[in-house]
Tab-separated table of C-alpha atoms and ligand atoms in Angstrom:
chain	number	residue	atom	x	y	z
R	1	MET	CA	8.085	-16.375	14.229
R	2	LYS	CA	10.637	-14.306	12.362
R	3	LEU	CA	9.085	-12.222	9.599
R	4	LEU	CA	11.106	-10.515	6.891
R	5	VAL	CA	8.990	-7.554	5.744
R	6	THR	CA	10.027	-5.626	2.622
R	7	GLY	CA	8.874	-2.016	2.281
R	8	GLY	CA	8.265	-1.712	6.024
R	9	ALA	CA	9.051	2.018	6.022
R	10	GLY	CA	6.208	2.757	3.587
R	11	PHE	CA	2.557	3.502	4.238
R	12	ILE	CA	1.127	-0.033	4.471
R	13	GLY	CA	4.401	-1.747	5.405
R	14	SER	CA	4.816	0.472	8.466
R	15	ALA	CA	1.233	-0.352	9.553
R	16	VAL	CA	2.076	-4.059	9.187
R	17	VAL	CA	5.303	-3.714	11.209
R	18	ARG	CA	3.559	-1.677	13.938
R	19	HIS	CA	0.756	-4.265	14.068
R	20	ILE	CA	3.119	-7.222	14.423
R	21	ILE	CA	5.362	-5.622	17.036
R	22	GLN	CA	2.432	-4.235	19.064
R	23	HIS	CA	0.075	-7.230	18.900
R	24	THR	CA	2.288	-10.353	18.667
R	25	ASN	CA	5.566	-11.701	20.048
R	26	HIS	CA	7.165	-12.147	16.631
R	27	HIS	CA	10.428	-10.649	15.377
R	28	VAL	CA	10.458	-8.408	12.303
R	29	LEU	CA	13.298	-7.575	9.927
R	30	ASN	CA	12.270	-4.534	7.905
R	31	VAL	CA	14.114	-4.496	4.545
R	32	ASP	CA	13.634	-1.127	2.892
R	33	LYS	CA	15.675	0.945	0.443
R	34	LEU	CA	14.225	4.178	1.889
R	35	THR	CA	13.149	5.778	-1.376
R	36	TYR	CA	11.284	9.094	-1.230
R	37	ALA	CA	8.265	7.044	0.013
R	38	GLY	CA	10.056	5.320	2.893
R	39	ASN	CA	10.205	7.049	6.250
R	40	LEU	CA	11.560	5.534	9.451
R	41	GLU	CA	9.666	8.124	11.513
R	42	SER	CA	6.533	6.101	10.767
R	43	LEU	CA	8.057	3.398	12.971
R	44	SER	CA	9.084	5.579	15.927
R	45	SER	CA	6.429	3.980	18.172
R	46	ILE	CA	8.045	0.511	17.896
R	47	GLU	CA	11.679	1.137	16.891
R	48	GLN	CA	12.905	0.584	20.471
R	49	SER	CA	11.546	-2.963	20.550
R	50	GLU	CA	14.267	-5.614	20.645
R	51	ARG	CA	12.050	-7.663	18.301
R	52	TYR	CA	12.337	-5.007	15.567
R	53	HIS	CA	15.317	-4.934	13.172
R	54	PHE	CA	16.003	-2.776	10.132
R	55	SER	CA	18.235	-3.033	7.080
R	56	GLN	CA	18.483	-0.332	4.432
R	57	THR	CA	18.641	-2.632	1.409
R	58	ASP	CA	17.460	-2.511	-2.198
R	59	ILE	CA	15.462	-5.651	-3.089
R	60	CYS	CA	17.250	-5.624	-6.461
R	61	ASP	CA	20.556	-6.320	-4.642
R	62	ARG	CA	20.694	-10.115	-4.647
R	63	ALA	CA	23.947	-10.466	-2.708
R	64	ALA	CA	22.623	-8.256	0.097
R	65	LEU	CA	19.367	-10.239	0.199
R	66	ASP	CA	21.257	-13.550	0.453
R	67	GLN	CA	23.195	-12.234	3.434
R	68	LEU	CA	20.000	-11.034	5.160
R	69	PHE	CA	18.336	-14.441	4.733
R	70	LYS	CA	21.451	-16.164	6.070
R	71	ASP	CA	21.674	-13.921	9.142
R	72	PHE	CA	17.962	-13.549	10.015
R	73	GLN	CA	16.653	-17.038	9.064
R	74	PRO	CA	13.025	-15.936	8.513
R	75	ASP	CA	9.937	-18.155	8.812
R	76	ALA	CA	8.033	-16.002	6.336
R	77	VAL	CA	8.476	-13.117	3.911
R	78	MET	CA	5.873	-10.368	3.536
R	79	HIS	CA	6.702	-8.550	0.316
R	80	LEU	CA	5.384	-4.973	0.202
R	81	ALA	CA	8.335	-3.045	-1.262
R	82	ALA	CA	7.267	-1.412	-4.508
R	83	GLU	CA	6.971	1.792	-6.423
R	84	SER	CA	3.296	2.471	-5.731
R	85	HIS	CA	2.107	5.757	-7.276
R	86	VAL	CA	0.229	5.455	-10.595
R	87	ASP	CA	0.958	9.051	-11.708
R	88	ARG	CA	4.707	8.558	-11.185
R	89	SER	CA	4.540	5.349	-13.239
R	90	ILE	CA	3.114	7.351	-16.120
R	91	SER	CA	5.818	10.018	-16.091
R	92	GLY	CA	8.674	7.609	-15.265
R	93	PRO	CA	7.972	3.869	-15.635
R	94	ALA	CA	11.604	2.658	-15.396
R	95	THR	CA	11.815	2.384	-11.597
R	96	PHE	CA	8.494	0.513	-11.570
R	97	ILE	CA	9.910	-2.133	-13.904
R	98	GLU	CA	13.118	-2.243	-11.878
R	99	THR	CA	11.676	-2.557	-8.360
R	100	ASN	CA	8.295	-4.183	-8.948
R	101	ILE	CA	9.399	-6.785	-11.516
R	102	ILE	CA	13.185	-7.254	-11.240
R	103	GLY	CA	13.140	-6.639	-7.476
R	104	THR	CA	10.396	-9.238	-6.973
R	105	TYR	CA	12.352	-11.678	-9.137
R	106	GLN	CA	15.541	-11.163	-7.076
R	107	LEU	CA	13.598	-11.569	-3.836
R	108	LEU	CA	11.954	-14.765	-5.111
R	109	GLU	CA	15.329	-16.214	-6.066
R	110	ALA	CA	16.943	-15.277	-2.746
R	111	THR	CA	13.943	-16.801	-0.940
R	112	ARG	CA	14.062	-19.956	-3.052
R	113	GLN	CA	17.754	-20.508	-2.380
R	114	TYR	CA	17.222	-20.074	1.362
R	115	TRP	CA	14.015	-22.187	1.411
R	116	ASN	CA	15.732	-25.073	-0.410
R	117	MET	CA	18.159	-25.410	2.497
R	118	LEU	CA	15.450	-25.665	5.192
R	119	SER	CA	14.311	-28.902	6.860
R	120	GLU	CA	11.172	-30.510	5.388
R	121	GLU	CA	9.118	-29.340	8.368
R	122	LYS	CA	10.313	-25.737	8.055
R	123	LYS	CA	9.841	-25.834	4.283
R	124	GLN	CA	6.155	-26.727	4.714
R	125	ALA	CA	5.579	-24.041	7.325
R	126	PHE	CA	7.369	-21.300	5.339
R	127	ARG	CA	5.342	-18.634	3.474
R	128	PHE	CA	6.204	-16.058	0.799
R	129	HIS	CA	3.340	-13.541	0.998
R	130	HIS	CA	3.142	-11.234	-2.008
R	131	ILE	CA	1.146	-8.055	-1.347
R	132	SER	CA	-0.529	-6.803	-4.509
R	133	THR	CA	-3.295	-4.550	-5.715
R	134	ASP	CA	-6.816	-4.719	-7.187
R	135	GLU	CA	-5.514	-2.580	-10.076
R	136	VAL	CA	-4.192	-5.733	-11.788
R	137	TYR	CA	-7.819	-6.568	-12.731
R	138	GLY	CA	-8.231	-3.344	-14.728
R	139	ASP	CA	-11.370	-1.253	-15.119
R	140	LEU	CA	-14.980	-2.164	-14.126
R	141	GLU	CA	-16.455	0.688	-16.181
R	142	GLY	CA	-20.090	0.203	-17.220
R	143	THR	CA	-20.845	-2.899	-15.080
R	144	ASP	CA	-21.961	-3.672	-11.519
R	145	ASP	CA	-19.385	-6.461	-11.304
R	146	LEU	CA	-16.965	-6.873	-8.421
R	147	PHE	CA	-13.395	-8.178	-8.697
R	148	LEU	CA	-13.180	-11.857	-7.757
R	149	GLU	CA	-9.972	-13.809	-7.194
R	150	THR	CA	-10.695	-15.422	-10.586
R	151	THR	CA	-11.187	-12.156	-12.529
R	152	PRO	CA	-8.783	-12.105	-15.511
R	153	TYR	CA	-5.896	-9.672	-15.330
R	154	ALA	CA	-6.198	-6.523	-17.504
R	155	PRO	CA	-3.864	-3.856	-16.076
R	156	SER	CA	-4.075	-0.314	-17.489
R	157	SER	CA	-1.074	1.643	-16.165
R	158	PRO	CA	2.673	0.978	-16.043
R	159	TYR	CA	2.216	0.602	-12.261
R	160	SER	CA	-0.559	-1.999	-12.474
R	161	ALA	CA	1.175	-3.835	-15.338
R	162	SER	CA	4.346	-4.093	-13.247
R	163	LYS	CA	2.367	-5.392	-10.257
R	164	ALA	CA	0.545	-7.882	-12.509
R	165	SER	CA	3.930	-9.102	-13.778
R	166	SER	CA	5.147	-9.592	-10.224
R	167	ASP	CA	1.988	-11.555	-9.327
R	168	HIS	CA	2.638	-13.870	-12.287
R	169	LEU	CA	6.258	-14.397	-11.227
R	170	VAL	CA	5.189	-15.296	-7.687
R	171	ARG	CA	2.617	-17.852	-8.890
R	172	ALA	CA	5.141	-19.323	-11.357
R	173	TRP	CA	7.663	-19.808	-8.517
R	174	ASN	CA	4.962	-21.736	-6.661
R	175	ARG	CA	3.966	-23.947	-9.574
R	176	THR	CA	7.458	-24.569	-10.947
R	177	TYR	CA	9.624	-24.679	-7.832
R	178	GLY	CA	7.015	-25.447	-5.163
R	179	LEU	CA	7.777	-22.221	-3.239
R	180	PRO	CA	4.936	-21.872	-0.684
R	181	VAL	CA	3.362	-18.562	-1.728
R	182	VAL	CA	0.171	-16.672	-0.916
R	183	VAL	CA	-1.010	-13.573	-2.806
R	184	THR	CA	-3.354	-10.775	-1.723
R	185	ASN	CA	-4.894	-8.089	-3.935
R	186	CYS	CA	-6.221	-5.099	-2.027
R	187	SER	CA	-8.208	-1.961	-2.829
R	188	ASN	CA	-7.243	1.668	-2.041
R	189	ASN	CA	-5.894	2.117	1.466
R	190	TYR	CA	-6.128	5.308	3.511
R	191	GLY	CA	-5.138	6.333	7.046
R	192	PRO	CA	-2.200	7.702	9.070
R	193	TYR	CA	1.327	7.963	7.574
R	194	HIS	CA	0.027	8.083	3.967
R	195	PHE	CA	2.448	9.935	1.673
R	196	PRO	CA	0.764	13.196	0.563
R	197	GLU	CA	1.058	12.496	-3.163
R	198	LYS	CA	-1.994	10.186	-2.938
R	199	LEU	CA	-5.527	11.589	-3.123
R	200	ILE	CA	-6.681	11.679	0.522
R	201	PRO	CA	-3.557	13.081	2.233
R	202	LEU	CA	-2.903	15.438	-0.716
R	203	ILE	CA	-6.390	16.923	-0.354
R	204	ILE	CA	-5.997	17.329	3.425
R	205	GLN	CA	-2.609	19.023	3.093
R	206	ASN	CA	-3.619	21.282	0.204
R	207	ALA	CA	-6.794	22.373	1.987
R	208	LEU	CA	-4.860	23.256	5.150
R	209	ALA	CA	-2.446	25.307	3.013
R	210	GLY	CA	-5.282	27.044	1.109
R	211	LYS	CA	-4.121	25.472	-2.175
R	212	ALA	CA	-6.252	24.119	-5.055
R	213	LEU	CA	-7.762	20.653	-4.476
R	214	PRO	CA	-7.009	18.907	-7.797
R	215	VAL	CA	-9.753	16.539	-9.016
R	216	TYR	CA	-8.866	14.594	-12.172
R	217	GLY	CA	-11.468	14.749	-14.981
R	218	ASN	CA	-15.022	15.002	-13.641
R	219	GLY	CA	-14.240	13.283	-10.331
R	220	HIS	CA	-16.755	10.502	-10.968
R	221	GLN	CA	-14.144	7.732	-10.848
R	222	ILE	CA	-14.905	5.155	-8.150
R	223	ARG	CA	-12.491	3.524	-5.718
R	224	ASP	CA	-13.109	1.078	-2.847
R	225	TRP	CA	-11.442	2.512	0.282
R	226	LEU	CA	-10.063	0.429	3.173
R	227	PHE	CA	-8.567	1.768	6.428
R	228	VAL	CA	-4.878	0.783	6.460
R	229	GLU	CA	-4.993	-0.858	9.904
R	230	ASP	CA	-7.773	-3.186	8.678
R	231	HIS	CA	-5.482	-4.147	5.785
R	232	ALA	CA	-2.587	-4.833	8.188
R	233	ARG	CA	-4.832	-7.165	10.240
R	234	ALA	CA	-5.896	-8.980	7.088
R	235	LEU	CA	-2.290	-9.420	5.932
R	236	TYR	CA	-1.243	-10.859	9.281
R	237	LYS	CA	-4.127	-13.351	9.135
R	238	VAL	CA	-3.176	-14.391	5.609
R	239	VAL	CA	0.549	-14.882	6.306
R	240	THR	CA	-0.148	-16.936	9.426
R	241	GLU	CA	-3.298	-18.852	8.412
R	242	ALA	CA	-3.736	-19.083	4.628
R	243	ARG	CA	-3.117	-22.309	2.747
R	244	ILE	CA	-0.237	-22.446	0.270
R	245	GLY	CA	-1.142	-21.171	-3.199
R	246	GLU	CA	-4.233	-19.203	-2.102
R	247	THR	CA	-5.148	-15.762	-3.388
R	248	TYR	CA	-7.338	-13.370	-1.380
R	249	ASN	CA	-8.990	-10.137	-2.458
R	250	ILE	CA	-9.147	-7.586	0.366
R	251	GLY	CA	-11.498	-4.596	0.319
R	252	GLY	CA	-13.587	-2.243	2.415
R	253	HIS	CA	-17.086	-2.776	0.907
R	254	ASN	CA	-16.896	0.948	0.447
R	255	GLU	CA	-17.183	2.338	-3.082
R	256	GLN	CA	-16.885	6.124	-3.276
R	257	LYS	CA	-16.674	8.634	-6.115
R	258	ASN	CA	-13.499	10.722	-5.892
R	259	ILE	CA	-15.465	13.966	-5.760
R	260	ASP	CA	-17.506	12.668	-2.802
R	261	VAL	CA	-14.300	11.739	-0.973
R	262	VAL	CA	-12.905	15.229	-1.544
R	263	LYS	CA	-16.147	16.852	-0.317
R	264	ALA	CA	-16.234	14.599	2.768
R	265	ILE	CA	-12.688	15.717	3.681
R	266	CYS	CA	-13.704	19.363	3.243
R	267	GLU	CA	-16.705	18.881	5.553
R	268	LEU	CA	-14.537	17.259	8.229
R	269	LEU	CA	-12.027	20.098	7.970
R	270	GLU	CA	-14.817	22.686	8.368
R	271	GLU	CA	-15.544	21.037	11.737
R	272	LEU	CA	-12.021	20.117	12.883
R	273	ALA	CA	-9.962	23.017	11.425
R	274	PRO	CA	-12.370	25.964	11.321
R	275	ASN	CA	-9.541	28.541	11.309
R	276	LYS	CA	-8.974	28.544	7.558
R	277	PRO	CA	-6.035	29.932	5.618
R	278	LYS	CA	-6.317	33.607	4.635
R	279	GLY	CA	-8.804	34.213	1.820
R	280	VAL	CA	-10.534	30.814	2.106
R	281	GLN	CA	-14.277	31.017	2.874
R	282	ASN	CA	-15.123	27.314	2.513
R	283	TYR	CA	-12.692	24.481	1.910
R	284	GLN	CA	-14.930	23.209	-0.923
R	285	ASP	CA	-14.303	26.471	-2.830
R	286	LEU	CA	-10.747	25.176	-3.380
R	287	ILE	CA	-11.958	22.192	-5.479
R	288	THR	CA	-10.420	22.510	-8.957
R	289	TYR	CA	-11.082	20.149	-11.855
R	290	VAL	CA	-7.818	19.412	-13.664
R	291	LYS	CA	-6.644	17.374	-16.661
R	292	ASP	CA	-7.490	13.685	-16.303
R	293	ARG	CA	-4.901	10.950	-15.656
R	294	PRO	CA	-4.028	9.177	-18.963
R	295	GLY	CA	-5.598	5.687	-19.078
R	296	HIS	CA	-7.535	6.449	-15.864
R	297	ASP	CA	-9.555	3.426	-14.654
R	298	LEU	CA	-13.120	4.509	-13.893
R	299	ARG	CA	-14.141	1.969	-11.288
R	300	TYR	CA	-12.611	-0.611	-8.954
R	301	ALA	CA	-14.702	-2.729	-6.562
R	302	ILE	CA	-13.735	-5.788	-4.539
R	303	ASP	CA	-15.651	-8.886	-3.537
R	304	ALA	CA	-13.942	-9.731	-0.232
R	305	SER	CA	-16.229	-12.642	0.681
R	306	LYS	CA	-13.546	-15.343	0.292
R	307	ILE	CA	-11.276	-13.950	3.023
R	308	LYS	CA	-14.317	-13.508	5.278
R	309	GLN	CA	-15.417	-17.083	4.725
R	310	ASP	CA	-11.986	-18.747	4.975
R	311	LEU	CA	-10.231	-16.615	7.568
R	312	GLY	CA	-13.043	-14.691	9.289
R	313	TRP	CA	-11.618	-11.273	8.350
R	314	VAL	CA	-13.926	-8.276	7.976
R	315	PRO	CA	-12.995	-4.581	8.189
R	316	GLN	CA	-13.552	-2.983	11.596
R	317	GLU	CA	-13.514	0.661	10.469
R	318	SER	CA	-16.343	2.339	8.539
R	319	PHE	CA	-15.368	5.013	6.007
R	320	GLU	CA	-16.978	7.654	8.235
R	321	THR	CA	-14.965	6.726	11.334
R	322	GLY	CA	-11.790	5.939	9.380
R	323	LEU	CA	-11.793	9.230	7.479
R	324	ARG	CA	-12.383	11.195	10.685
R	325	LYS	CA	-9.455	9.397	12.370
R	326	THR	CA	-7.312	10.128	9.321
R	327	VAL	CA	-8.071	13.860	9.192
R	328	GLU	CA	-7.511	14.116	12.958
R	329	TRP	CA	-4.182	12.276	12.610
R	330	TYR	CA	-2.940	14.730	9.952
R	331	LEU	CA	-4.031	17.708	12.049
R	332	ASN	CA	-2.095	16.298	15.017
R	333	ASN	CA	0.980	15.174	13.069
R	334	GLN	CA	1.954	18.093	10.869
R	335	GLY	CA	5.572	17.524	12.011
R	336	TRP	CA	5.614	14.116	10.271
R	337	VAL	CA	4.284	15.709	7.094
R	338	GLU	CA	6.799	18.562	7.189
R	339	HIS	CA	9.722	16.130	7.504
R	340	ILE	CA	8.745	14.197	4.381
R	341	GLN	CA	8.019	17.286	2.310
R	342	SER	CA	11.616	17.368	1.131
R	343	GLY	CA	12.950	18.890	-2.074
R	344	GLU	CA	12.033	15.724	-3.961
R	345	TYR	CA	8.392	16.033	-2.880
R	346	GLN	CA	8.268	19.696	-3.951
R	347	ASN	CA	9.741	18.782	-7.358
R	348	TRP	CA	7.052	16.138	-7.881
R	349	ILE	CA	4.176	18.463	-6.943
R	350	GLN	CA	5.521	21.155	-9.262
R	351	GLN	CA	5.962	18.753	-12.181
R	352	GLN	CA	2.564	17.041	-11.717
R	353	TYR	CA	0.388	20.057	-10.944
R	354	GLN	CA	2.478	22.872	-12.533
R	355	THR	CA	2.339	24.964	-9.357
R	356	GLU	CA	4.913	27.431	-8.120
A	1	NAD	P1	4.654	3.122	-0.393
A	1	NAD	O1	5.043	3.752	-1.682
A	1	NAD	O2	4.077	3.968	0.689
A	1	NAD	O3	5.899	2.359	0.249
A	1	NAD	C1	6.758	1.566	-0.504
A	1	NAD	C2	7.974	1.228	0.345
A	1	NAD	O4	8.841	0.381	-0.431
A	1	NAD	C3	8.799	2.454	0.761
A	1	NAD	O5	9.157	2.370	2.123
A	1	NAD	C4	10.032	2.378	-0.141
A	1	NAD	O6	11.190	2.945	0.457
A	1	NAD	C5	10.174	0.869	-0.319
A	1	NAD	N1	10.894	0.535	-1.563
A	1	NAD	C6	10.672	1.020	-2.822
A	1	NAD	N2	11.546	0.491	-3.689
A	1	NAD	C7	12.330	-0.368	-2.985
A	1	NAD	C8	13.408	-1.232	-3.320
A	1	NAD	N3	13.879	-1.306	-4.579
A	1	NAD	N4	13.964	-1.980	-2.348
A	1	NAD	C9	13.513	-1.916	-1.079
A	1	NAD	N5	12.507	-1.096	-0.690
A	1	NAD	C10	11.919	-0.341	-1.627
A	1	NAD	O7	3.651	1.941	-0.789
A	1	NAD	P2	2.338	1.435	-0.038
A	1	NAD	O8	1.206	2.279	-0.422
A	1	NAD	O9	2.655	1.225	1.392
A	1	NAD	O10	2.152	0.014	-0.761
A	1	NAD	C11	2.822	-1.135	-0.263
A	1	NAD	C12	2.481	-2.320	-1.144
A	1	NAD	O11	1.083	-2.531	-1.165
A	1	NAD	C13	2.900	-2.124	-2.615
A	1	NAD	O12	3.384	-3.351	-3.090
A	1	NAD	C14	1.609	-1.740	-3.312
A	1	NAD	O13	1.622	-2.166	-4.647
A	1	NAD	C15	0.586	-2.519	-2.492
A	1	NAD	N6	-0.764	-1.928	-2.423
A	1	NAD	C16	-0.937	-0.604	-2.087
A	1	NAD	C17	-2.226	-0.091	-1.952
A	1	NAD	C18	-2.473	1.339	-1.546
A	1	NAD	O14	-3.618	1.786	-1.568
A	1	NAD	N7	-1.474	2.098	-1.140
A	1	NAD	C19	-3.331	-0.912	-2.200
A	1	NAD	C20	-3.111	-2.250	-2.564
A	1	NAD	C21	-1.827	-2.748	-2.649
A	2	DAU	O1	-6.422	0.311	-5.895
A	2	DAU	C1	-5.233	0.144	-5.160
A	2	DAU	C2	-4.243	1.215	-5.540
A	2	DAU	O2	-4.687	2.419	-4.926
A	2	DAU	C3	-2.805	0.903	-5.114
A	2	DAU	O3	-2.367	-0.237	-5.797
A	2	DAU	C4	-1.879	2.087	-5.412
A	2	DAU	O4	-0.580	1.820	-4.922
A	2	DAU	C5	-2.436	3.315	-4.706
A	2	DAU	O5	-1.643	4.442	-5.012
A	2	DAU	C6	-3.883	3.553	-5.132
A	2	DAU	O6	-3.936	3.929	-6.537
A	2	DAU	P1	-4.880	5.111	-7.063
A	2	DAU	O7	-4.355	5.596	-8.350
A	2	DAU	O8	-6.320	4.686	-7.012
A	2	DAU	O9	-4.647	6.179	-5.872
A	2	DAU	P2	-4.501	7.768	-5.888
A	2	DAU	O10	-4.596	8.227	-4.472
A	2	DAU	O11	-3.341	8.212	-6.700
A	2	DAU	O12	-5.826	8.245	-6.650
A	2	DAU	C7	-7.116	7.902	-6.165
A	2	DAU	C8	-8.120	8.448	-7.156
A	2	DAU	O13	-8.088	9.889	-7.085
A	2	DAU	C9	-7.809	8.101	-8.604
A	2	DAU	O14	-9.032	7.882	-9.306
A	2	DAU	C10	-7.098	9.341	-9.153
A	2	DAU	C11	-7.730	10.471	-8.350
A	2	DAU	N1	-6.850	11.632	-8.069
A	2	DAU	C12	-5.614	11.408	-7.557
A	2	DAU	C13	-4.748	12.460	-7.300
A	2	DAU	C14	-3.370	12.210	-6.748
A	2	DAU	C15	-7.300	12.908	-8.305
A	2	DAU	O15	-8.465	13.112	-8.756
A	2	DAU	N2	-6.465	13.965	-8.041
A	2	DAU	C16	-5.191	13.790	-7.574
A	2	DAU	O16	-4.464	14.806	-7.380
């Protein structure tokens, strides 16, 4: 197979590309604009493969997309490129509208034009896999409910509203034009190569630097955490096995309060990085409650029974083993972190947390 993967230099996209190159014989074309969140170093383990190809392209650039489809002739598209950080969507929603909505529209149109020219057999086998988030379902505050594939959409942030819009576009292209799509909505991922603006890597990096560990509000918000390599396996199963038009929720059966996640990281660091920065007695002493995120959803939780039943996917990593692997990876890969902590990253941290 030839798979065109958008956003393959990002956190989840790079895990997907590594998975496909390392565990299958397929070819991958990684189409990525390389925003602040894209980093080709995350692909250094597979970049030498002759089955791996890269194009630095903006998914909003229709002419460039048409050329890529013409040259690469993909059998499937896995669409992960997006602006993905909720806090950034609050302070600057424009790029989220641009990439997540307009970019998805341009990619759908480029795909549709290409797909229309395929033979009937190839048309049937083709898939457009849209990778989305559980945040489109909104907040589960005050209930024990889980998100089902049929849960109505109720996004809260500019990020989740833009992802919800893109999900609607993808389903409309299926219903109206017959484009063979599949959609997945996943919970919070964590693991290696995670950009340190998101909770888990930010806490690890700040703790190692002896900086405050910022917890929004009272820290009682709940997220369902899934190890990124489990997500990559699920996505590969869906793109190769799911029936046209299906939606799958993907999750880790692993609800955690933010404050418990932060404390668990501190405990692991006590064991794995006992030589603390000057003046730090216990990593947990660095925990600092800060102003809450506007519109903050209190709880997300996924019912992932459909993907288990239909495709036999279940997560392999427990939160305990996955978090340990993650902390160990950051301790062993400080070079990767240093390279992405460019001026842009410093500007964001200063603006968001008002630090020096
Ligand atoms: P990320 O921010 O780490 O990576 C996004 C990638 O997209 C980067 O490589 C970036 O350079 C690229 N990109 C951004 N704008 C682009 C554009 N206009 N054209 C081409 N490339 C562009 O994101 P992630 O955390 O890896 O998330 C990937 C996808 O999975 C997103 O669609 C996100 O909504 C979804 N998702 C993420 C999570 C999570 O926990 N991180 C959970 C569920 C779903
Ligand atoms: O649910 C899936 C979503 O998970 C994805 O669609 C998003 O792309 C991804 O970024 C993630 O969104 P969250 O907003 O849940 O992730 P984040 O790591 O930013 O925050 C996790 C929780 O931790 C959230 O409740 C906010 C809180 N938080 C976050 C940061 C950055 C803090 O308390 N302090 C912080 O400094």
